[in-house]
Coordinates of C-alpha atoms in Angstrom, one line a residue:
M1 CA -47.1 69.1 -75.9
S2 CA -47.6 66.6 -73.1
E3 CA -49.1 63.2 -73.8
K4 CA -52.1 64.0 -71.6
A5 CA -52.8 67.3 -73.5
M6 CA -52.6 65.5 -76.8
S7 CA -54.7 62.6 -75.7
S8 CA -57.6 65.0 -74.9
R9 CA -57.9 66.0 -78.5
P10 CA -59.8 64.2 -81.2
R11 CA -58.0 61.2 -82.7
A12 CA -57.8 62.7 -86.2
E13 CA -56.3 65.9 -84.8
R14 CA -53.7 64.0 -82.8
A15 CA -52.7 62.1 -85.9
R16 CA -52.4 65.3 -88.0
Q17 CA -50.2 66.8 -85.4
V18 CA -47.9 63.8 -85.3
A19 CA -47.8 63.6 -89.1
D20 CA -46.9 67.3 -89.2
T21 CA -44.0 66.7 -86.8
L22 CA -42.7 63.7 -88.7
R23 CA -43.1 65.4 -92.1
R24 CA -40.9 68.3 -90.8
Q25 CA -38.3 65.8 -89.4
I26 CA -38.2 64.0 -92.7
A27 CA -37.6 67.3 -94.5
D28 CA -34.8 68.1 -92.0
A29 CA -33.2 64.7 -92.7
A30 CA -33.6 63.7 -89.1
F31 CA -33.7 60.0 -90.2
A32 CA -30.3 59.9 -91.9
D33 CA -30.6 56.3 -93.1
G34 CA -34.1 56.9 -94.3
V35 CA -35.6 54.4 -91.7
L36 CA -38.1 55.7 -89.1
P37 CA -38.1 54.2 -85.6
D38 CA -40.8 51.7 -84.7
E39 CA -44.2 53.0 -83.6
H40 CA -43.5 52.5 -79.9
T41 CA -40.3 54.6 -80.1
L42 CA -42.0 57.3 -82.1
G43 CA -44.8 57.5 -79.6
T44 CA -42.4 57.8 -76.7
R45 CA -40.4 60.5 -78.5
L46 CA -43.5 62.5 -79.6
G47 CA -45.6 62.0 -76.5
A48 CA -48.3 60.4 -78.6
S49 CA -50.4 57.3 -78.3
H50 CA -49.9 54.2 -80.4
N51 CA -53.1 54.9 -82.4
A52 CA -52.1 58.5 -83.1
V53 CA -48.7 57.3 -84.4
R54 CA -50.3 54.6 -86.5
D55 CA -52.8 57.0 -88.0
A56 CA -50.1 59.6 -88.7
L57 CA -48.0 57.1 -90.5
A58 CA -51.0 56.1 -92.6
L59 CA -51.4 59.8 -93.6
L60 CA -47.7 60.1 -94.6
R61 CA -48.0 56.8 -96.6
A62 CA -51.1 58.1 -98.4
E63 CA -49.0 61.2 -99.3
G64 CA -46.4 59.0 -100.8
L65 CA -43.7 60.2 -98.4
I66 CA -43.1 56.9 -96.7
T67 CA -43.6 53.2 -97.3
R68 CA -44.1 50.4 -94.8
R69 CA -42.9 46.8 -95.5
Q70 CA -43.0 43.7 -93.4
G71 CA -39.6 42.8 -92.0
I72 CA -38.1 46.2 -93.1
G73 CA -40.1 48.8 -91.2
T74 CA -41.1 52.3 -92.2
T75 CA -38.8 54.0 -94.7
V76 CA -38.7 57.4 -96.5
V77 CA -39.7 56.9 -100.1
M78 CA -37.5 59.7 -101.3
P79 CA -35.9 62.7 -99.6
K80 CA -37.3 66.2 -99.5
Y81 CA -35.0 69.1 -100.1
G82 CA -35.2 72.6 -98.7
H83 CA -35.4 75.6 -101.0
G84 CA -35.1 78.9 -99.3
L85 CA -37.3 81.8 -100.1
D86 CA -35.4 84.4 -98.2
Q87 CA -32.4 84.4 -100.6
L88 CA -32.3 85.0 -104.3
T89 CA -30.7 81.7 -105.5
G90 CA -31.2 79.4 -108.4
L91 CA -32.3 75.8 -107.9
A92 CA -28.8 74.3 -108.4
E93 CA -27.4 76.8 -105.9
A94 CA -30.1 76.0 -103.3
L95 CA -29.4 72.2 -103.7
T96 CA -25.6 72.4 -103.5
G97 CA -24.4 69.2 -101.9
H98 CA -27.4 67.1 -102.8
G99 CA -26.4 66.2 -106.3
T100 CA -26.3 67.6 -109.8
V101 CA -29.3 69.6 -111.1
T102 CA -29.7 69.1 -114.9
N103 CA -32.1 71.0 -117.2
E104 CA -34.0 69.7 -120.1
V105 CA -34.4 72.8 -122.3
R106 CA -37.9 72.4 -123.8
T107 CA -37.9 75.7 -125.6
A108 CA -35.6 78.7 -125.9
H109 CA -36.7 81.3 -128.5
S110 CA -37.6 84.9 -129.2
V111 CA -41.2 86.0 -128.7
P112 CA -41.9 89.2 -130.8
R113 CA -45.2 89.9 -129.1
P114 CA -45.3 88.6 -125.5
P115 CA -48.5 87.8 -123.6
A116 CA -50.1 90.9 -122.1
A117 CA -49.5 89.7 -118.5
I118 CA -45.8 89.1 -119.2
A119 CA -45.4 92.5 -120.9
E120 CA -47.1 94.1 -117.8
R121 CA -44.8 92.3 -115.3
L122 CA -41.7 93.3 -117.2
D123 CA -43.0 96.9 -117.8
L124 CA -42.8 96.5 -121.6
S125 CA -45.1 97.4 -124.4
R126 CA -46.9 94.5 -126.2
D127 CA -44.7 95.0 -129.3
T128 CA -41.4 94.6 -127.4
E129 CA -39.5 91.4 -128.0
V130 CA -38.8 89.0 -125.1
I131 CA -37.0 85.7 -124.8
C132 CA -38.8 82.6 -123.5
I133 CA -36.9 79.7 -122.0
E134 CA -38.7 76.6 -120.6
R135 CA -36.8 74.0 -118.7
L136 CA -37.7 70.7 -117.0
R137 CA -35.3 70.5 -114.0
R138 CA -34.1 67.2 -112.5
L139 CA -32.1 66.1 -109.5
G140 CA -30.6 62.6 -109.8
G141 CA -32.6 62.1 -112.9
I142 CA -35.9 62.7 -111.1
P143 CA -38.0 65.7 -112.1
L144 CA -38.2 68.5 -109.6
S145 CA -39.7 71.5 -111.4
L146 CA -41.0 72.9 -114.6
D147 CA -39.8 76.5 -115.1
T148 CA -41.1 78.9 -117.7
T149 CA -39.1 82.1 -117.9
Y150 CA -39.6 85.3 -119.9
L151 CA -36.6 87.7 -120.1
T152 CA -36.2 91.1 -121.6
A153 CA -34.5 90.7 -124.9
D154 CA -31.2 92.4 -123.9
I155 CA -30.8 90.1 -121.0
G156 CA -32.2 86.9 -122.5
R157 CA -30.7 86.9 -126.0
P158 CA -27.1 86.4 -124.9
L159 CA -28.2 83.4 -122.8
L160 CA -29.4 81.5 -125.9
D161 CA -25.7 80.8 -126.7
R162 CA -24.8 79.6 -123.2
D163 CA -25.0 76.3 -121.4
L164 CA -28.7 76.2 -120.4
T165 CA -28.7 72.5 -119.6
G166 CA -26.1 72.7 -116.8
R167 CA -26.3 76.2 -115.4
D168 CA -28.7 78.3 -113.4
L169 CA -30.1 81.3 -115.3
F170 CA -29.3 83.7 -112.4
A171 CA -25.6 82.9 -112.6
L172 CA -25.7 83.2 -116.4
I173 CA -27.4 86.6 -116.3
E174 CA -24.8 88.0 -113.9
E175 CA -22.0 86.5 -116.0
T176 CA -23.3 87.9 -119.4
T177 CA -24.3 91.3 -118.1
G178 CA -21.6 91.9 -115.6
E179 CA -24.3 93.1 -113.2
R180 CA -25.7 91.7 -110.0
L181 CA -29.3 90.7 -109.6
G182 CA -30.8 92.8 -106.8
S183 CA -34.2 91.5 -105.6
A184 CA -37.3 89.5 -106.5
E185 CA -41.0 89.5 -105.7
V186 CA -42.3 86.0 -105.0
A187 CA -45.9 84.6 -104.7
V188 CA -46.5 81.0 -103.9
H189 CA -49.8 79.2 -104.7
A190 CA -50.9 75.6 -103.8
V191 CA -52.4 74.1 -107.0
T192 CA -53.1 70.7 -108.5
A193 CA -51.1 69.5 -111.4
G194 CA -52.9 69.3 -114.7
P195 CA -52.3 66.3 -117.0
D196 CA -49.5 67.9 -119.0
T197 CA -47.6 69.2 -116.0
A198 CA -48.1 66.0 -114.1
A199 CA -46.7 63.9 -117.0
L200 CA -43.6 66.1 -117.2
L201 CA -43.0 66.0 -113.5
D202 CA -43.8 62.3 -113.3
I203 CA -46.5 62.6 -110.7
P204 CA -50.2 61.7 -110.7
S205 CA -52.6 64.1 -112.4
G206 CA -54.2 66.2 -109.7
A207 CA -51.3 65.9 -107.3
A208 CA -50.5 68.9 -105.1
I209 CA -47.7 71.1 -106.3
F210 CA -46.3 74.6 -105.6
A211 CA -46.9 77.2 -108.3
I212 CA -44.4 80.1 -107.8
E213 CA -44.6 83.4 -109.6
R214 CA -41.3 85.3 -109.4
L215 CA -40.3 88.7 -110.8
T216 CA -36.5 89.3 -110.6
R217 CA -34.9 92.7 -110.9
L218 CA -31.3 93.9 -111.4
A219 CA -29.6 95.8 -108.7
D220 CA -30.9 99.1 -110.2
G221 CA -34.5 97.9 -109.9
R222 CA -35.3 97.1 -113.5
A223 CA -37.5 94.0 -113.9
V224 CA -35.7 91.6 -116.3
D225 CA -36.9 88.0 -115.5
A226 CA -40.6 86.9 -115.1
E227 CA -40.9 83.2 -114.1
S228 CA -43.7 80.7 -113.5
I229 CA -42.4 77.7 -111.7
H230 CA -44.2 74.4 -110.9
L231 CA -42.4 72.6 -108.1
R232 CA -43.1 69.0 -106.9
A233 CA -44.4 69.5 -103.3
D234 CA -43.4 65.9 -102.5
R235 CA -39.7 66.6 -103.2
L236 CA -39.2 70.2 -102.1
T237 CA -39.9 72.1 -98.9
L238 CA -40.0 75.9 -99.2
R239 CA -38.2 77.6 -96.3
A240 CA -37.6 81.2 -95.1
T241 CA -36.2 82.9 -92.1
L242 CA -38.5 85.8 -91.1
R243 CA -37.5 88.6 -88.7
R244 CA -40.0 90.7 -86.9
E245 CA -39.4 94.4 -87.0
P246 CA -39.6 96.4 -83.8
A247 CA -43.1 97.6 -83.0
P248 CA -43.6 101.3 -83.9
R249 CA -43.6 103.7 -81.0

């Protein structure tokens, strides 16, 4: 977009557009040293006015994404990592190369009578045992997500004797069953963190987070893993590569 076209828009809109661009660049690690260029340079690169850049940086600072200090400049507070939604991968697999993902296992036990919604998702009767595993997941010691997982008993019970603190569940499922996972249905919601979730994720109560509902199936189509995942939106960017099918003739 040209500077002239952008300047014809309301100031708040111009700032939002610049903030969107910078947020995307930060997520793509465009500023390798974590330091953003000065306002003049940013304005030149983005074809934006000094006021639009300044307002955009204020928006990003209010989000907690950047900080501005006298004599240092504008720096990224903490990096954001991409988590693809177009491949069935665990968090540790998705963040390979960014550090070690560790899991604090908050609970791992049998549930003789699962909640009705879980039984329905896994296509089980209410009196069928399931295994519940809840983990607080960290990267570099900083919380990333809170995962609550319900597994069919034949799939989940062998996992209770495995390394749940250092391994992804997907890899463990394939290892213990000798079968490949096949597909998953995913729904993503934008929600605010309640007091309990916020305390666990070390974010302010009411902060925006991603709430992901995922139902994972074996290659034969059987549903075996129903998850509710709360992800820190300030640390993870959800990504997908979408392909448009040919128009029907």
